[in-house]
Coordinates of C-alpha atoms and ligand atoms in Angstrom, one line a residue:
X1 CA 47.4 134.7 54.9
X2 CA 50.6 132.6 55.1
X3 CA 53.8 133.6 55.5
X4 CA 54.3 134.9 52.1
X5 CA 57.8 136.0 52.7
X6 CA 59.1 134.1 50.0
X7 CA 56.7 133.4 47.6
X8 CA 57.6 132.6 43.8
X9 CA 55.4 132.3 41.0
X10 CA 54.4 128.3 40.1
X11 CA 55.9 127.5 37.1
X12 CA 53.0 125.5 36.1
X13 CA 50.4 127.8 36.6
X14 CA 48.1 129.0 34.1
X15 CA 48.2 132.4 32.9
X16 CA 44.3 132.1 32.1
X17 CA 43.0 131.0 36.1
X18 CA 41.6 133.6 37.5
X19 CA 41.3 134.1 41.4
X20 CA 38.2 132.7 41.8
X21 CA 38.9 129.2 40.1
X22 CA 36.6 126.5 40.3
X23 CA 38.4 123.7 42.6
X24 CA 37.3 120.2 43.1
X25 CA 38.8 118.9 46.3
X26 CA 38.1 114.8 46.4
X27 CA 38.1 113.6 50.0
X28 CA 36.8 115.1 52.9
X29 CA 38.9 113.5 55.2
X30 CA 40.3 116.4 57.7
X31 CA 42.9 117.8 54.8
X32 CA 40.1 118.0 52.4
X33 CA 38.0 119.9 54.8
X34 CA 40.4 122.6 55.8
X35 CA 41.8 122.9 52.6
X36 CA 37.7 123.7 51.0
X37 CA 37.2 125.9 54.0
X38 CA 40.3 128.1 53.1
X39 CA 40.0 128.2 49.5
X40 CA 36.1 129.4 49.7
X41 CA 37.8 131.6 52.0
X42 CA 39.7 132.7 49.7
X43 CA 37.5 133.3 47.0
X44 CA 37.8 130.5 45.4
X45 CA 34.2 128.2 43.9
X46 CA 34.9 124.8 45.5
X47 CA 32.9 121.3 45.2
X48 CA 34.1 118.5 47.5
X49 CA 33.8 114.8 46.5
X50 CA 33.7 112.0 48.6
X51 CA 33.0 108.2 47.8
X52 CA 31.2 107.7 51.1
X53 CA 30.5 110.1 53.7
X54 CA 33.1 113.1 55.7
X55 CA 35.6 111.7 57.7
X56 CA 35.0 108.2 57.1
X57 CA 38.8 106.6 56.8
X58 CA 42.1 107.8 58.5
X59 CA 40.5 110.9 60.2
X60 CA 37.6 108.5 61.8
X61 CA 40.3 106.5 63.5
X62 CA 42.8 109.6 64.6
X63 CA 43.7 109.8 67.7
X64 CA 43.5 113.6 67.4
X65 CA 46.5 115.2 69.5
X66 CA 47.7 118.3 68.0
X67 CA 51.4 118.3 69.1
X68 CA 55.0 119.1 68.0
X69 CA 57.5 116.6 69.8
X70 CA 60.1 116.4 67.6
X71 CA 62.7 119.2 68.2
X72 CA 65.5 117.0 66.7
X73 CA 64.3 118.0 62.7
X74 CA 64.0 121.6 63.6
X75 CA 62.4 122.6 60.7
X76 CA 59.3 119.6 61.1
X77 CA 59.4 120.8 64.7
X78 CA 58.7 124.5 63.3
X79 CA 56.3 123.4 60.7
X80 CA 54.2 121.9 63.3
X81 CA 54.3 124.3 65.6
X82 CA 53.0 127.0 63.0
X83 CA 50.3 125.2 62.6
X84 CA 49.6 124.7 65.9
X85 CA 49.7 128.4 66.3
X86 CA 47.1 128.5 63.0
X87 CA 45.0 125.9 65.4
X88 CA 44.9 128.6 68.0
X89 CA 43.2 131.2 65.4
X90 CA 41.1 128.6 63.4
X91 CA 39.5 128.3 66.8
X92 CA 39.4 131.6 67.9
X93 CA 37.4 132.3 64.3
X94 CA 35.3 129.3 65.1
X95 CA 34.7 128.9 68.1
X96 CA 32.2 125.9 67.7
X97 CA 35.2 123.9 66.1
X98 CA 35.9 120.9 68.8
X99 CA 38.9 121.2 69.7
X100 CA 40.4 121.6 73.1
X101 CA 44.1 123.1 74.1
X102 CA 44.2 121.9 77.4
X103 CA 47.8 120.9 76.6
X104 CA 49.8 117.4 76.6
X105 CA 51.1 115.7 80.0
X106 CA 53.7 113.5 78.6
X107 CA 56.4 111.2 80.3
X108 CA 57.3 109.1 77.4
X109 CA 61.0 109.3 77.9
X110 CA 63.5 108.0 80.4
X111 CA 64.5 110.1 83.8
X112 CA 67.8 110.9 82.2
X113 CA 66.2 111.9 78.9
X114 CA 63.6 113.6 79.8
X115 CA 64.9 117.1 80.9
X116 CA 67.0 117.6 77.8
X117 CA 63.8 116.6 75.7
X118 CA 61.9 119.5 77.8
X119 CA 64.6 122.2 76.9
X120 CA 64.4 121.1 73.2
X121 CA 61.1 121.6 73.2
X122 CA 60.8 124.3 75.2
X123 CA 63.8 126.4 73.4
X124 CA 62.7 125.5 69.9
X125 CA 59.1 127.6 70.8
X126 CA 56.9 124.9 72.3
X127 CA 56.3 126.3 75.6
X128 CA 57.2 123.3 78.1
X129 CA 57.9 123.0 82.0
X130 CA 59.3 120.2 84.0
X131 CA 57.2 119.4 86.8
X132 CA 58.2 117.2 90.0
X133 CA 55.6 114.0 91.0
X134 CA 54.2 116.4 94.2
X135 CA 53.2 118.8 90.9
X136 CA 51.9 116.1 89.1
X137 CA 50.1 115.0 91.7
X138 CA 48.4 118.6 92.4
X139 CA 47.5 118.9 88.5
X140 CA 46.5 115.7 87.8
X141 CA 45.0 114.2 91.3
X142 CA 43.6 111.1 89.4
X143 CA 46.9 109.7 88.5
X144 CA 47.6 106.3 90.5
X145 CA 51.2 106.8 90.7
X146 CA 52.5 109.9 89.4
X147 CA 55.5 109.8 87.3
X148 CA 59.1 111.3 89.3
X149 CA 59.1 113.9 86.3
X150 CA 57.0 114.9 83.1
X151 CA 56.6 117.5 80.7
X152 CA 53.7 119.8 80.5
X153 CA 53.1 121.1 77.0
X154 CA 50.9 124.0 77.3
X155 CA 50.1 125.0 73.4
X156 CA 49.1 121.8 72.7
X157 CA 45.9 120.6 72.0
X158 CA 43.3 117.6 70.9
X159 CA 40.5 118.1 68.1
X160 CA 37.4 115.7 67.6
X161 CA 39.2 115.0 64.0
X162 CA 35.9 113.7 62.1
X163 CA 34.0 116.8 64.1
X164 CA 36.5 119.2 62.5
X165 CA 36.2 117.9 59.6
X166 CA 32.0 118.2 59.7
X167 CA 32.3 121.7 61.3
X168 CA 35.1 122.7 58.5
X169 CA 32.7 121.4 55.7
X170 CA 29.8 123.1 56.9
X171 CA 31.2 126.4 57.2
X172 CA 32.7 126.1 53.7
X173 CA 28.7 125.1 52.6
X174 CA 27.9 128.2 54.5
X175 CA 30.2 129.9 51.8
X176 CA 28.5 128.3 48.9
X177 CA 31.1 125.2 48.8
X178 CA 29.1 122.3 47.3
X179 CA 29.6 118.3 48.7
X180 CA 28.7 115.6 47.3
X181 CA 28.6 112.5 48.9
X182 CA 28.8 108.3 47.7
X183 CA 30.8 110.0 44.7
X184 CA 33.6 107.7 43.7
X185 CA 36.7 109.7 41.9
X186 CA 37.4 107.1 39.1
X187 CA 39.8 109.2 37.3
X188 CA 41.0 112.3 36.2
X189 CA 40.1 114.0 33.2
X190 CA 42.7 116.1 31.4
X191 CA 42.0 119.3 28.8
X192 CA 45.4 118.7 26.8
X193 CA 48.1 117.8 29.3
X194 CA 46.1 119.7 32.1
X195 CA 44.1 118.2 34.6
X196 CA 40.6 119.5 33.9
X197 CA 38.4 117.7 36.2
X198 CA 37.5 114.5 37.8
X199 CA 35.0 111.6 36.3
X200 CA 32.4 110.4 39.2
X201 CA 29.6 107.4 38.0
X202 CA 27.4 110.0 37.5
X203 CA 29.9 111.7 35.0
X204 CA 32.4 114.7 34.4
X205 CA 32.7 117.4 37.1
X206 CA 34.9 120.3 35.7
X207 CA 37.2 122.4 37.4
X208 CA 40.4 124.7 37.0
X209 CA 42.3 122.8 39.6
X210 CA 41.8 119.4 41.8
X211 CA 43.2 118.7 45.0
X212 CA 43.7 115.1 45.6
X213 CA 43.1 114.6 49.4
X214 CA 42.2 110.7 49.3
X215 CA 44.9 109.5 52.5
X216 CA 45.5 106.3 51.8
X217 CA 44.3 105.7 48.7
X218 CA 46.0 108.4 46.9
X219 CA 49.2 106.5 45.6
X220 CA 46.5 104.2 43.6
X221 CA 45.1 107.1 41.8
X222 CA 48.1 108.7 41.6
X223 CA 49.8 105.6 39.6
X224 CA 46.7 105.5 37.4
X225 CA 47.7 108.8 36.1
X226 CA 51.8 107.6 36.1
X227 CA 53.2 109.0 39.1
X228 CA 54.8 107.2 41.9
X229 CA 54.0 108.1 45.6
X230 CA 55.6 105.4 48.2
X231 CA 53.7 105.6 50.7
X232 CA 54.0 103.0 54.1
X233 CA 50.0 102.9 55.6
X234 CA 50.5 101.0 59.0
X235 CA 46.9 100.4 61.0
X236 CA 46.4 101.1 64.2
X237 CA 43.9 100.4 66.9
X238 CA 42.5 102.8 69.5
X239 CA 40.0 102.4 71.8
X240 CA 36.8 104.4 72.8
X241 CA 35.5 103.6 77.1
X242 CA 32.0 103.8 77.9
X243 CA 32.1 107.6 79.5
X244 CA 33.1 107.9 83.1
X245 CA 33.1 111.0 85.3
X246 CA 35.5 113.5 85.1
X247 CA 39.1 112.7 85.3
X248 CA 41.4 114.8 83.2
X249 CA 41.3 118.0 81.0
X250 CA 44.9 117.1 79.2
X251 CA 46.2 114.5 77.2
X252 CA 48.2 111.9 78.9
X253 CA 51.1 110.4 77.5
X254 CA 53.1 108.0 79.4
X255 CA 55.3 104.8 78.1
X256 CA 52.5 102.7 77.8
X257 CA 49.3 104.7 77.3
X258 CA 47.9 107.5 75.7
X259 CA 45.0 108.5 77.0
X260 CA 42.3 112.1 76.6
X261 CA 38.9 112.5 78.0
X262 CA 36.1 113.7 75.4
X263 CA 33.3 116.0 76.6
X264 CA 30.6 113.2 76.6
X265 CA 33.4 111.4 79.1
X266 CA 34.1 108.4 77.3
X267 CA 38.2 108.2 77.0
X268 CA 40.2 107.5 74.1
X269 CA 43.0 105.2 74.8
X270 CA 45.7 103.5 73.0
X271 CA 49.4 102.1 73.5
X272 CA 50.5 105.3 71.5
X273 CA 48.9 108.6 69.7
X274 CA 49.2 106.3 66.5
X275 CA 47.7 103.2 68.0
X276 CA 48.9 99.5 67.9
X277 CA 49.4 97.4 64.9
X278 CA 46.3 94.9 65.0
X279 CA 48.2 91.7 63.9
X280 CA 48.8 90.4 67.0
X281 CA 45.0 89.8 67.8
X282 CA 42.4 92.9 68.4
X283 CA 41.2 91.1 71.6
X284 CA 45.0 90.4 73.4
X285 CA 45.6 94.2 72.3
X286 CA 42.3 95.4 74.2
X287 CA 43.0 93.7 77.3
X288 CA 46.2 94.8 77.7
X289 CA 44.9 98.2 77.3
X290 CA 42.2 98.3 79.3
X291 CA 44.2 96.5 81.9
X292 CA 46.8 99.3 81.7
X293 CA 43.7 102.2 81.9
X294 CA 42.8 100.2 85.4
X295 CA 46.2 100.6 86.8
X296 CA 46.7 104.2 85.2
X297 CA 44.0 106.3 87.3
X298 CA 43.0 105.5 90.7
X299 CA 39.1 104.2 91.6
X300 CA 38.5 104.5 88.0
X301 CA 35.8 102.4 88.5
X302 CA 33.5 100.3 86.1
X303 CA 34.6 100.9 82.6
X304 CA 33.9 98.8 79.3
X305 CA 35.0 99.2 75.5
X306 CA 32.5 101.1 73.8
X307 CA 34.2 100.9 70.2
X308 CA 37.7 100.3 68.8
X309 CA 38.9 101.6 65.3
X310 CA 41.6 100.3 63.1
X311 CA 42.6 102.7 61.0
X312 CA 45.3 103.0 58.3
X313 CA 47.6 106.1 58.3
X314 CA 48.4 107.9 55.1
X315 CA 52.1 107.5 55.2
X316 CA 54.3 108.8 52.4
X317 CA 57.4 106.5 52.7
X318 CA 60.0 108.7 54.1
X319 CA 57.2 109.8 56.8
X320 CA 56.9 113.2 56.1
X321 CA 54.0 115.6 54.2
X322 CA 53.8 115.1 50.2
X323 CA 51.9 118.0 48.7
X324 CA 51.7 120.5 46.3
X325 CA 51.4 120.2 42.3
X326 CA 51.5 117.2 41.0
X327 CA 54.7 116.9 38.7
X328 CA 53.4 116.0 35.4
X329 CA 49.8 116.8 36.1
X330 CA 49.7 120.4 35.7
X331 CA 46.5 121.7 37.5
X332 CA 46.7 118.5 40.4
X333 CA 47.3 119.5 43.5
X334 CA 48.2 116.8 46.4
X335 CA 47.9 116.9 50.0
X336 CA 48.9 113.4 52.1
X337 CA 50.3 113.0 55.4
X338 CA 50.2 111.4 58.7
X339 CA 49.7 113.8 61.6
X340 CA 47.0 115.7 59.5
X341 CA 45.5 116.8 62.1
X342 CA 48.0 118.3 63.7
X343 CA 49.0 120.3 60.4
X344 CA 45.5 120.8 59.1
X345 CA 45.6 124.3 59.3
X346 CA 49.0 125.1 58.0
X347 CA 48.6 122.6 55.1
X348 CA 44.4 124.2 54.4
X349 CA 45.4 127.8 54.8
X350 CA 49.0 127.3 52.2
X351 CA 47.5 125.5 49.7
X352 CA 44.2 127.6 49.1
X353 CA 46.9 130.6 49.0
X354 CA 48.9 128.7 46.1
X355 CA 46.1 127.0 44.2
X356 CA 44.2 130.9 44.3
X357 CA 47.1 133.0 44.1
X358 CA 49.4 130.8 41.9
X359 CA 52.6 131.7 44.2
X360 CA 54.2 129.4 46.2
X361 CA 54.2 129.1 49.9
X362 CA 58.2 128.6 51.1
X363 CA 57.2 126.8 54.3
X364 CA 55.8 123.9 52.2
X365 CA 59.1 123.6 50.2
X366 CA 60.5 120.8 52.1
X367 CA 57.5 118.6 51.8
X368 CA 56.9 118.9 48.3
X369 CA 56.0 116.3 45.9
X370 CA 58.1 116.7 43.7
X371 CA 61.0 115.0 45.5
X372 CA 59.6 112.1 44.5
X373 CA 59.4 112.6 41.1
Ligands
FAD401 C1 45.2 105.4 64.7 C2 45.6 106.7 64.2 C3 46.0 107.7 65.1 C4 46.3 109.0 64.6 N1 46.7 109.9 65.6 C5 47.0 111.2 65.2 C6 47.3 112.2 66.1 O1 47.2 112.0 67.3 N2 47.6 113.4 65.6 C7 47.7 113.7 64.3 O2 48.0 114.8 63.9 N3 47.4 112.8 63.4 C8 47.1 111.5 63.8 N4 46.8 110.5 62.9 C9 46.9 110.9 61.5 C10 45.7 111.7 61.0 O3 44.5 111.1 61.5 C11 45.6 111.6 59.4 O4 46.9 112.2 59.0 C12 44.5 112.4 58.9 O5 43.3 112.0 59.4 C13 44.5 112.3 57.4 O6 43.4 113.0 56.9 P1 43.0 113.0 55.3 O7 41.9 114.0 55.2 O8 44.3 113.2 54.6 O9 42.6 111.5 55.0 P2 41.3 110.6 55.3 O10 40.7 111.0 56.6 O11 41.8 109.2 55.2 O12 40.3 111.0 54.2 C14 40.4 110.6 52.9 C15 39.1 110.7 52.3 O13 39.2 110.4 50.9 C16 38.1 109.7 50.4 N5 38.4 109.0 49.2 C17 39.4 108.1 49.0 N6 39.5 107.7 47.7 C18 38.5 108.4 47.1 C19 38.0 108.4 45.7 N7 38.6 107.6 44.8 N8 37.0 109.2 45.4 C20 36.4 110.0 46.4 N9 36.8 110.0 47.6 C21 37.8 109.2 48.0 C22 37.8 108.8 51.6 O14 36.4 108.3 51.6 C23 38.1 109.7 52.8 O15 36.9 110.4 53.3 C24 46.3 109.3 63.3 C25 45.9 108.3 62.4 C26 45.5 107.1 62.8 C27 45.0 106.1 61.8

């Protein structure tokens, strides 16, 4: 259960919805997923809805680290490491879930930065040492030149985001969650002012509650139902190698590459965790990468692009979380951020607890919605 240290009752909650409401979640992006997983878990009857198939958008072209590296907005900092920490048991109650917490390698900042970035981070709850090149060098023999300094993040962690998402999905199923797939949300339905369902081509699916987990495309629906989300989707490009033999367990973040090793081998690289904006030509931006990736490791060896993704991130404007109930659309429920991977416990496990308990999670408070009503 969240931390339900200061819960209030939601104003806009229905006296009538019992515990075990029905719940249409639409999307089954990553958010989607974790959010049907914990509301099954919580009692709750739950149908997914998805216009194509899991995990075919932002959480497709994630990068997947599972961080918290920004100690300068403490309380961000302390909402990701919470559910980084929720990772840790999500994992621990499933242990088939893909993700791996071999933690993060990063020398992203300037020598004379870098020290005081480690001591945020490391006095704000993210367990970090500083390590010296010789250090480097022992963990990471691979490196071609090891960096003077760099920060090893311990807690930290990368998921296979779409294979969360499937695993997430199919537990819920397990639980008698229902998907269904090639379903297009077209709009909402509403039982007075209420939100009291969602219409699909194939027609009306009811519910007591829906949570709107559409990414990117969840300021359009939004509008069609008169609320305003800005949101700012910037692509970006990342790059999957053909698989080579074992080089690294962590992920690697230095200035000019980000870089972790799957379990079939193949790497996933990009200029950052976010990947590059495409404009300036796919092919001069895959060079340049893969020409850094030769320089990065030593004897790397043969080593060819097996895929790249562009993929938009859901963005709301001011670049943190939007979620909660919708204002306006009692019974809508909203959950849209970048780094959902990284918070897709926290954001799952709080908003089955509201949507089932009709109390309010305080963590989520400074990510609501409603600041942008
Ligand atoms: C290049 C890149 C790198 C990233 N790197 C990281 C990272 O390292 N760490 C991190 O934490 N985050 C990262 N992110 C962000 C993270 O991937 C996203 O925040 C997360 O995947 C969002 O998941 P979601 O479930 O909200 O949305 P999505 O995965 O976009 O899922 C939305 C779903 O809604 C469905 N949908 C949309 N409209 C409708 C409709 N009308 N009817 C029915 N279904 C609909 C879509 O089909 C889709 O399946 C990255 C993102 C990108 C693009």
């Amino acid at each position: 259960m969240p931390d339900t240290s200061c819960v209030v009752r939601i104003s806009a909650y229905p006296e009538t919805m019992n515990t075990h409401p029905h719940v249409i979640v639409v999307g089954a992006g990553i958010l989607g997923a974790s959010i049907a997983y914990h509301l099954v878990k919580a009692g709750a009857k739950v149908t997914v809805v998805d216009e194509g198939k899991p995990a075919n958008r932002a959480t497709h072209g994630s990068f997947g680290w599972i961080n918290a590296h920004s100690p300068e907005d403490v309380g961000y900092f302390q909402f990701r490491l919470e559910s980084i920490r929720r990772w840790h048991k999500l994992k621990a109650e499933l242990p088939a879930l893909p993700v791996r917490f071999g933690g993060t390698l990063n020398w992203e900042d300037p020598p004379e930065k870098i020290e005081a970035f480690q001591r945020a981070l490391d006095e704000g709850g993210n367990p970090a040492r500083l390590l010296s090149s010789d250090e480097i060098a022992t963990l990471e023999p691979r490196l071609a030149e090891p960096p003077a300094r760099a920060i090893e993040a311990a807690l930290e962690g990368v998921a296979d985001p779409a294979g969360i998402a499937e695993a997430l999905l199919f537990a819920a199923i397990g639980k008698g969650a229902v998907l269904r797939t090639n379903a297009r949300v077209e709009a909402l339905t509403f039982d007075g002012k209420r939100v009291a369902g969602v219409e699909v081509p194939e027609g009306i699916i009811e519910g007591d509650a829906v949570v709107m987990t559409t990414g990117t495309a969840t300021a359009a629906l939004l509008a069609d139902h008169g609320f305003t989300l800005p949101m700012d989707n910037a692509p970006g490009l990342l790059i999957t190698t053909t698989p080579v033999p074992p080089l690294t367990e962590r992920i690697l973040t230095s200035l000019k590459l980000h870089v972790w090793q799957k379990d079939d081998g193949t790497l996933l690289v990009g200029e950052d965790f976010g990947g590059t904006d495409p404009s300036e030509g796919v092919d001069a931006i895959c060079a340049r990468v893969m020409e850094r990736l030769q320089a990065f490791f030593s004897d790397l060896g043969p080593v060819e692009i097996a895929a790249t993704s562009v993929m938009r991130r859901p963005m709301p404007a001011d670049s943190y979380p939007a979620l909660g109930q919708v204002p306006g659309l009692n019974g809508l429920w909203v959950a849209v951020t970048h780094s959902g991977v990284t918070l897709a416990p926290m954001i799952g496990e709080s908003l089955a607890y509201e949507i089932t308990s009709g109390k309010m999670v305080k963590a989520l408070h400074p990510y609501r919605v409603h600041r942008f009503a």
